[in-house]
mmCIF file of C-alpha atoms and ligand atoms in Angstrom:
data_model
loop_
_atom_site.group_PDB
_atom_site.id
_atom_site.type_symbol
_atom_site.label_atom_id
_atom_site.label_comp_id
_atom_site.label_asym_id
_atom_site.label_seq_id
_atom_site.Cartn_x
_atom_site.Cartn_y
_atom_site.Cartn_z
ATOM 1 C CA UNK A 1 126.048 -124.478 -105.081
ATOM 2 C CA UNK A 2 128.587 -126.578 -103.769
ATOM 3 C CA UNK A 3 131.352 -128.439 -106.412
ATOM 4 C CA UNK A 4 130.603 -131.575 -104.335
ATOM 5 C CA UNK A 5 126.709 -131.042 -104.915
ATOM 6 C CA UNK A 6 127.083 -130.287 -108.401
ATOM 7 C CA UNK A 7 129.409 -133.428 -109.309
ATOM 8 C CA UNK A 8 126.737 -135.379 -107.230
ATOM 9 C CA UNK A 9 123.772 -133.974 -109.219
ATOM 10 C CA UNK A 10 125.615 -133.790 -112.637
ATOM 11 C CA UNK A 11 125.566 -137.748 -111.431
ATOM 12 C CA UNK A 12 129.407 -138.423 -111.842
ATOM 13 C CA UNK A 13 129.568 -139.902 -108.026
ATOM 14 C CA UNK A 14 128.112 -139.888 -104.658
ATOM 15 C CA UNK A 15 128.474 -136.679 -102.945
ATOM 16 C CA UNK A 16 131.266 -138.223 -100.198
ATOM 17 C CA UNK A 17 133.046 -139.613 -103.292
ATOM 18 C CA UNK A 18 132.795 -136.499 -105.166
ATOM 19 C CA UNK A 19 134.850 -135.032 -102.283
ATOM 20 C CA UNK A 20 137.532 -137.817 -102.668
ATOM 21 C CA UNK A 21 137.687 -136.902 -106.467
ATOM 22 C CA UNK A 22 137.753 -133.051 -105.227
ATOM 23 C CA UNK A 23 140.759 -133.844 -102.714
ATOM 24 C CA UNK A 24 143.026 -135.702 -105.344
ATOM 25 C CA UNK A 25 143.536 -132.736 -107.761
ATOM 26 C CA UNK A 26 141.372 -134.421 -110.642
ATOM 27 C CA UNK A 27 138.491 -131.650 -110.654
ATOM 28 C CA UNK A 28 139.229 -127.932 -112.012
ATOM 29 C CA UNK A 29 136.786 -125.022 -112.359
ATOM 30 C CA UNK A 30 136.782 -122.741 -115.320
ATOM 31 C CA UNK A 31 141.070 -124.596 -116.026
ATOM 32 C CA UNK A 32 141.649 -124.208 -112.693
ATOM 33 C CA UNK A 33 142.160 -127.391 -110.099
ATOM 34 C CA UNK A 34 139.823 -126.847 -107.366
ATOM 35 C CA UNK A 35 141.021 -129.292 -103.937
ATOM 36 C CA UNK A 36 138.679 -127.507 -101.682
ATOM 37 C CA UNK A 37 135.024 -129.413 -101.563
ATOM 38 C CA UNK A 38 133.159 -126.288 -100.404
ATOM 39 C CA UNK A 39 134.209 -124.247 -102.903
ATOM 40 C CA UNK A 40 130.809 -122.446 -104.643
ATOM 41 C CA UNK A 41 130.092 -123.515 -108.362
ATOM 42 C CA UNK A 42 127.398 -121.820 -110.493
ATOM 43 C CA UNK A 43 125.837 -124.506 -113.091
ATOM 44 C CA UNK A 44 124.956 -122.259 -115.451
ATOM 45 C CA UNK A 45 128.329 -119.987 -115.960
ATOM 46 C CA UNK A 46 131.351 -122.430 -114.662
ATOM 47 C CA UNK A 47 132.594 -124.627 -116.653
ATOM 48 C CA UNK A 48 133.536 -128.249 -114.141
ATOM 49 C CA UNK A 49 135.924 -130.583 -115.496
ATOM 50 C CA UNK A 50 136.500 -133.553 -113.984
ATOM 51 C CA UNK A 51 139.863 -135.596 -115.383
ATOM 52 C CA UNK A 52 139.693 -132.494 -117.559
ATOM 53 C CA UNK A 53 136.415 -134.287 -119.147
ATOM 54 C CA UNK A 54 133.571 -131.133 -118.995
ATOM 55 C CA UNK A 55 130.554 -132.348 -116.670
ATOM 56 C CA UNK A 56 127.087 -130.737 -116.298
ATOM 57 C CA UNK A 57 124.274 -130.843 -114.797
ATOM 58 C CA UNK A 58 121.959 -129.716 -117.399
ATOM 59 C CA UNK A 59 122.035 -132.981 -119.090
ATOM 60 C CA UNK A 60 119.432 -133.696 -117.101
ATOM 61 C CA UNK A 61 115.939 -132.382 -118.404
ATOM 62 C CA UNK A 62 113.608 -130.893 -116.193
ATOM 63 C CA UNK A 63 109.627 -130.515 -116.889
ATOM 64 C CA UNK A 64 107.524 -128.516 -114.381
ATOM 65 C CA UNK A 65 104.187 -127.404 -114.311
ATOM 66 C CA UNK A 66 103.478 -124.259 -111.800
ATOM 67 C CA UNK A 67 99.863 -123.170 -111.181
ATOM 68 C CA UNK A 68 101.122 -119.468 -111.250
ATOM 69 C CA UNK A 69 99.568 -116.938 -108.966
ATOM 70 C CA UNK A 70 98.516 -113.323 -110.007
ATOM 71 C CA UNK A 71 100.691 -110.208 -108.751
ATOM 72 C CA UNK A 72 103.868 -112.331 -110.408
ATOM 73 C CA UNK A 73 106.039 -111.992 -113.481
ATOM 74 C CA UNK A 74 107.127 -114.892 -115.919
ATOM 75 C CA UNK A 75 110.676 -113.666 -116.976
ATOM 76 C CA UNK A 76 113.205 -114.112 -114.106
ATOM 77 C CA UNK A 77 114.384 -110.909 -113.586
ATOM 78 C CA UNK A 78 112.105 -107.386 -113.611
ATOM 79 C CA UNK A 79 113.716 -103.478 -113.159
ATOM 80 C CA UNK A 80 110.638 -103.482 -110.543
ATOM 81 C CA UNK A 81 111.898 -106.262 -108.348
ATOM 82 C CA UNK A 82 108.641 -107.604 -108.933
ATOM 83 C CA UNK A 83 107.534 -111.158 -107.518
ATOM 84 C CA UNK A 84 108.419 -113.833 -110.403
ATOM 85 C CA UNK A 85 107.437 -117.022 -111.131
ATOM 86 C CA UNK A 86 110.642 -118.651 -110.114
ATOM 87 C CA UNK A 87 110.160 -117.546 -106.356
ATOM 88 C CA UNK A 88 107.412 -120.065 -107.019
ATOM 89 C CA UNK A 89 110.151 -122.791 -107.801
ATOM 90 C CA UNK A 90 112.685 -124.195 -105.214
ATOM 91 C CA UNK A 91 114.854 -126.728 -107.290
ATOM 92 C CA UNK A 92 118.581 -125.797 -108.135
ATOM 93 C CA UNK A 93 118.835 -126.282 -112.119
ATOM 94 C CA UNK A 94 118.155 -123.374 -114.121
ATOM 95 C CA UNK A 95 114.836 -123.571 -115.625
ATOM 96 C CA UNK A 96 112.657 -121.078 -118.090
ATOM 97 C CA UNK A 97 109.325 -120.701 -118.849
ATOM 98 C CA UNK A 98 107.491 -121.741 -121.967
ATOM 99 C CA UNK A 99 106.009 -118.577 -123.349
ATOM 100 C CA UNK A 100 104.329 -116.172 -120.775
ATOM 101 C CA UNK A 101 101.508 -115.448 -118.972
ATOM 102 C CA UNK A 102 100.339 -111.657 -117.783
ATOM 103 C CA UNK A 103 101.461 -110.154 -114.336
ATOM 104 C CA UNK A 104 97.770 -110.630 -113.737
ATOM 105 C CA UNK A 105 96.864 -113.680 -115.374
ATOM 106 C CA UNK A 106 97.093 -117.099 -113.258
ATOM 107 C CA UNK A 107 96.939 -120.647 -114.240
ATOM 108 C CA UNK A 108 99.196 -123.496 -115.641
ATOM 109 C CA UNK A 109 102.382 -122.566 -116.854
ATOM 110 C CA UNK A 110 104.822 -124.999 -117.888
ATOM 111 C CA UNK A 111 109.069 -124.083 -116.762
ATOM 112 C CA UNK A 112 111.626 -126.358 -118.568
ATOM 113 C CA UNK A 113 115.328 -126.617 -119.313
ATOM 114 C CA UNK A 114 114.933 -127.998 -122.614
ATOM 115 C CA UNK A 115 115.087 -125.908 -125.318
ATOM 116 C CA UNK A 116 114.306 -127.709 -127.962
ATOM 117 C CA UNK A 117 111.187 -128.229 -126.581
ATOM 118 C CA UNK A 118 110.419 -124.800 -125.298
ATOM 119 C CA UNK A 119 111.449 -123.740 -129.003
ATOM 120 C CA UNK A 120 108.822 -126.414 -130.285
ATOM 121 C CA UNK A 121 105.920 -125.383 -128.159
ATOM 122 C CA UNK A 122 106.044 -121.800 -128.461
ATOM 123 C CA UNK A 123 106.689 -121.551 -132.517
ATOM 124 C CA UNK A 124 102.987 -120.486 -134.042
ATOM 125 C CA UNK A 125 103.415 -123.013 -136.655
ATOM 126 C CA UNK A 126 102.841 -126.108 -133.957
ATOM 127 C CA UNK A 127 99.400 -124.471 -133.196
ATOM 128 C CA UNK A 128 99.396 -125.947 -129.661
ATOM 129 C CA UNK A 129 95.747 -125.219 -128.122
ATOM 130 C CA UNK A 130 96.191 -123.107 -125.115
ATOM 131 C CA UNK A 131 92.506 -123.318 -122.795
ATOM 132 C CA UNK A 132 91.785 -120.277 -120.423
ATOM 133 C CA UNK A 133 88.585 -118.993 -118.200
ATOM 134 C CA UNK A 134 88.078 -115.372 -118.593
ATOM 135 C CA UNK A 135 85.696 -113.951 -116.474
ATOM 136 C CA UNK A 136 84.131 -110.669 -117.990
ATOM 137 C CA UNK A 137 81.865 -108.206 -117.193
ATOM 138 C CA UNK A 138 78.707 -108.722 -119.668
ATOM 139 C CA UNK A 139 77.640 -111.704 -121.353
ATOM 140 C CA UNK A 140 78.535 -111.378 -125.639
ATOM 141 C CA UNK A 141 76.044 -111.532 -128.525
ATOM 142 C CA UNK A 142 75.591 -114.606 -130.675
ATOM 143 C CA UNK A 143 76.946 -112.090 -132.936
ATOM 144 C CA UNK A 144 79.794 -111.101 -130.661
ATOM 145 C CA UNK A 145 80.622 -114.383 -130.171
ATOM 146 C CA UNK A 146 80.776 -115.846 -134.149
ATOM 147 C CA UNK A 147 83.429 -112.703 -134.719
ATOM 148 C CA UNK A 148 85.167 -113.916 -132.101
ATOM 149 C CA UNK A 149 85.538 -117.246 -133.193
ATOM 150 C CA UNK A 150 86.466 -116.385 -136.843
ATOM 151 C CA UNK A 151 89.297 -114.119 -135.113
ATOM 152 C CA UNK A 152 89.480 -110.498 -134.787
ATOM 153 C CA UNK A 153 91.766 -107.823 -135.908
ATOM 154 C CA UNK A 154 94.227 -107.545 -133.719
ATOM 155 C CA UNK A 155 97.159 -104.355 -134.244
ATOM 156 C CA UNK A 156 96.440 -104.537 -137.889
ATOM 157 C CA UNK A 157 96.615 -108.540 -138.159
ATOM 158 C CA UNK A 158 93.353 -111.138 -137.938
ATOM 159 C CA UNK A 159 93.450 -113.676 -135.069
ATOM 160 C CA UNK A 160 93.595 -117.239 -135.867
ATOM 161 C CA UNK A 161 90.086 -118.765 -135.309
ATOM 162 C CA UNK A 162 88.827 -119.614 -131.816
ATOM 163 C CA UNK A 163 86.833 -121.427 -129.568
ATOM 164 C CA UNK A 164 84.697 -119.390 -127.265
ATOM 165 C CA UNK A 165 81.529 -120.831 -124.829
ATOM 166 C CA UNK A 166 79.607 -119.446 -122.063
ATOM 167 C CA UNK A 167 80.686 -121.782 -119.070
ATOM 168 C CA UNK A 168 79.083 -119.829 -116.642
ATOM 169 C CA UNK A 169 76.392 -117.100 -116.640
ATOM 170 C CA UNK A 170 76.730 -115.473 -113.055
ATOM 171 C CA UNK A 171 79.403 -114.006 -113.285
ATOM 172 C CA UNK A 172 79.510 -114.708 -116.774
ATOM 173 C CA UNK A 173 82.514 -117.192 -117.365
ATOM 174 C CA UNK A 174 83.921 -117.348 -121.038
ATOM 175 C CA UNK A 175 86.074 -120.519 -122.109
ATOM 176 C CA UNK A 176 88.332 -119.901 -124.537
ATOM 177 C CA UNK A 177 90.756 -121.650 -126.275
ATOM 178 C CA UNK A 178 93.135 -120.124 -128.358
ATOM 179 C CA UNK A 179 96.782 -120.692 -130.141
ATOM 180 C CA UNK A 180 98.695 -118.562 -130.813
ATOM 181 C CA UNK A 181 100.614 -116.283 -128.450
ATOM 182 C CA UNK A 182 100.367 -113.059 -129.004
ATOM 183 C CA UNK A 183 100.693 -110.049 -126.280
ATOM 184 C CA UNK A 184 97.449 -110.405 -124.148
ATOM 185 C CA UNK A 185 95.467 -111.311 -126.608
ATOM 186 C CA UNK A 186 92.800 -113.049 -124.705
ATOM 187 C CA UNK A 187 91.552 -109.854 -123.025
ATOM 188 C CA UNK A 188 92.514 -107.916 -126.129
ATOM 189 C CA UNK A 189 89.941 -109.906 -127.915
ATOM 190 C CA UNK A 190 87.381 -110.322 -125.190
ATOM 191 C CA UNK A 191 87.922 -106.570 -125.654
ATOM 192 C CA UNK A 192 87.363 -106.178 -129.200
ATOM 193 C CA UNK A 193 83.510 -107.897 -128.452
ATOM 194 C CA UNK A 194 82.853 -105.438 -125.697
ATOM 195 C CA UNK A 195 83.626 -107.933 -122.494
ATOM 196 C CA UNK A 196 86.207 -106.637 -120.081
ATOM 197 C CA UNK A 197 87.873 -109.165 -118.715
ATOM 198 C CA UNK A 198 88.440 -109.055 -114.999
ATOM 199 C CA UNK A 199 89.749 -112.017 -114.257
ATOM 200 C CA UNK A 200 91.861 -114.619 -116.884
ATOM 201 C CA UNK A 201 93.273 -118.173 -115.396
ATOM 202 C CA UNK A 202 94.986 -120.247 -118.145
ATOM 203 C CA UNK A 203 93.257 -124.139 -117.225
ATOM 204 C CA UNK A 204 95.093 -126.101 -120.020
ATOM 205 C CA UNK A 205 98.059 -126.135 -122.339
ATOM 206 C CA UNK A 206 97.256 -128.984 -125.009
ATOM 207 C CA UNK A 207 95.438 -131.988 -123.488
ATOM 208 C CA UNK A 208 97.645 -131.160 -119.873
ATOM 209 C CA UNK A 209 95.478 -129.504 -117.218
ATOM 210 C CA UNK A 210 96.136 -128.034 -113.783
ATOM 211 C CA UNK A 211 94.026 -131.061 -111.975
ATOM 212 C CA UNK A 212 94.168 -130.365 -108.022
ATOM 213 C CA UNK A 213 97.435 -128.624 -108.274
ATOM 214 C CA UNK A 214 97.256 -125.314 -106.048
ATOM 215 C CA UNK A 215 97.849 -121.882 -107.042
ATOM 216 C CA UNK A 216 101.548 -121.292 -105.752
ATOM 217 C CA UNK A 217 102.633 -124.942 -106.428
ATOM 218 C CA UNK A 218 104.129 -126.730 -108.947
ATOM 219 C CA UNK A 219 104.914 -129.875 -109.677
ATOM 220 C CA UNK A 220 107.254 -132.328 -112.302
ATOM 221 C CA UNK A 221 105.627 -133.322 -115.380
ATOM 222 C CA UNK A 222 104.858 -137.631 -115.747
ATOM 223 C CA UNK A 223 107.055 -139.421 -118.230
ATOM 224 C CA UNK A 224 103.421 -139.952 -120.124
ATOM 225 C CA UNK A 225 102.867 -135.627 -119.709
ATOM 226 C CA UNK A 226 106.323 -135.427 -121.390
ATOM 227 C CA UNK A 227 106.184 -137.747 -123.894
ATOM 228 C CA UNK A 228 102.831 -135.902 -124.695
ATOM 229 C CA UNK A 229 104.254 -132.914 -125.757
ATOM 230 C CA UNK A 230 107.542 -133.913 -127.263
ATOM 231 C CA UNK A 231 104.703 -135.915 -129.782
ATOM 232 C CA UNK A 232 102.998 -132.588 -130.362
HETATM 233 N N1 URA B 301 96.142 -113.835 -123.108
HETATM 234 C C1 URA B 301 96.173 -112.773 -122.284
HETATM 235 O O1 URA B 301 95.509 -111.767 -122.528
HETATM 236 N N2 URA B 301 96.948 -112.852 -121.190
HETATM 237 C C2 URA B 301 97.679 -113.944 -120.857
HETATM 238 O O2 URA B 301 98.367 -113.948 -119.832
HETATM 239 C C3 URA B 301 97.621 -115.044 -121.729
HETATM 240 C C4 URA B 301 96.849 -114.959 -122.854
#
């Protein structure tokens, strides 16, 4: 982006007076003075000192929740040149998801640029309740459906225990909420009871849900939303 833009969005003045500051010689990028305003910064790699004070624009914590499509990937960049989720996303700061969903899985997913939180929500000890809708191709058992919920062997290790109802019975709809994290485990356990899943939308991380928010969009967490999960 532009220095002027960044110095305006790392808030240290208006974008005209950010210019000013540009023109006298008092801002350098990476130890060098920069006196030309249109001169391309990148926030996450440049380092932007202003009165050789270091200014960024990261300071500023961003919370997003995307109601992810199918047919995209949650990491950023893919040897496919697959779609990802942050085509999804059209603000400047550098944000990452917290933990993953499946090329083919939709549903809320929650993009941040605080760590500390991202590290919080996705460490297995914090347990945080993760809700999703699998749709599958045979109703379960009452017996199928007790393993499930005592948790499965999964690659050699026993799920946590789960909740699992029938929400809907044509096509049969499972609810499921689960948390831990591991790789596909929802349809790896759906699998395990003899219910292939052919369709899995994530409807609710914790007590946040995806509401009327459209598949494609995303939107900025409330100060109440964040608050909720910096408490979890
Ligand atoms: N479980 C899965 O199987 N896939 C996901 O994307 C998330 C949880």
């Amino acid at each position: 982006m532009r220095l002027q833009k960044f110095l305006a969005m790392a808030e240290v003045a208006s974008r005209r007076k950010s210019e000013e500051l540009i023109f006298s010689g008092r801002v350098s990028v990476n130890g060098r003075v920069v006196t030309e305003a249109g001169t391309k910064v990148d926030s996450a790699s440049d380092t932007v000192c202003v009165d050789g004070r270091k200014v960024d624009i990261c300071d500023k914590k961003i919370y997003i929740m995307l109601h992810k499509p199918t047919g995209c990937i949650t990491t950023a960049n893919d040897q496919f040149g697959r779609r990802s989720v942050m085509d999804y996303i059209d603000i400047e700061e550098r944000i990452y998801p917290v933990g993953r969903l499946d090329y083919d899985t939709s549903g809320l997913l929650l993009l941040t640029n605080d760590g500390e939180l991202t590290y919080r929500l996705t460490h297995p000890k914090h347990n945080i309740d993760k809700t999703y809708i699998a749709t599958v191709d045979r109703e379960p058992a009452e017996a199928d459906i007790k393993r499930f919920s005592e948790g499965i062997m999964l690659d050699g290790r026993r799920t946590a225990p789960a909740r699992i109802d029938i929400a809907d019975k044509n096509p049969v709809k499972l609810e499921i909420t689960i948390h831990e994290g591991r790789n596909r485990q929802v349809r790896k356990m759906c699998e395990a009871i003899g219910c292939r899943v052919l369709r899995l939308e994530r409807i609710a991380v914790g007590e946040l849900t995806l509401g009327s928010l459209k598949k494609g969009k995303y939107r900025h967490l409330t100060e109440k939303e964040v608050a909720y999960l910096k408490e979890l």
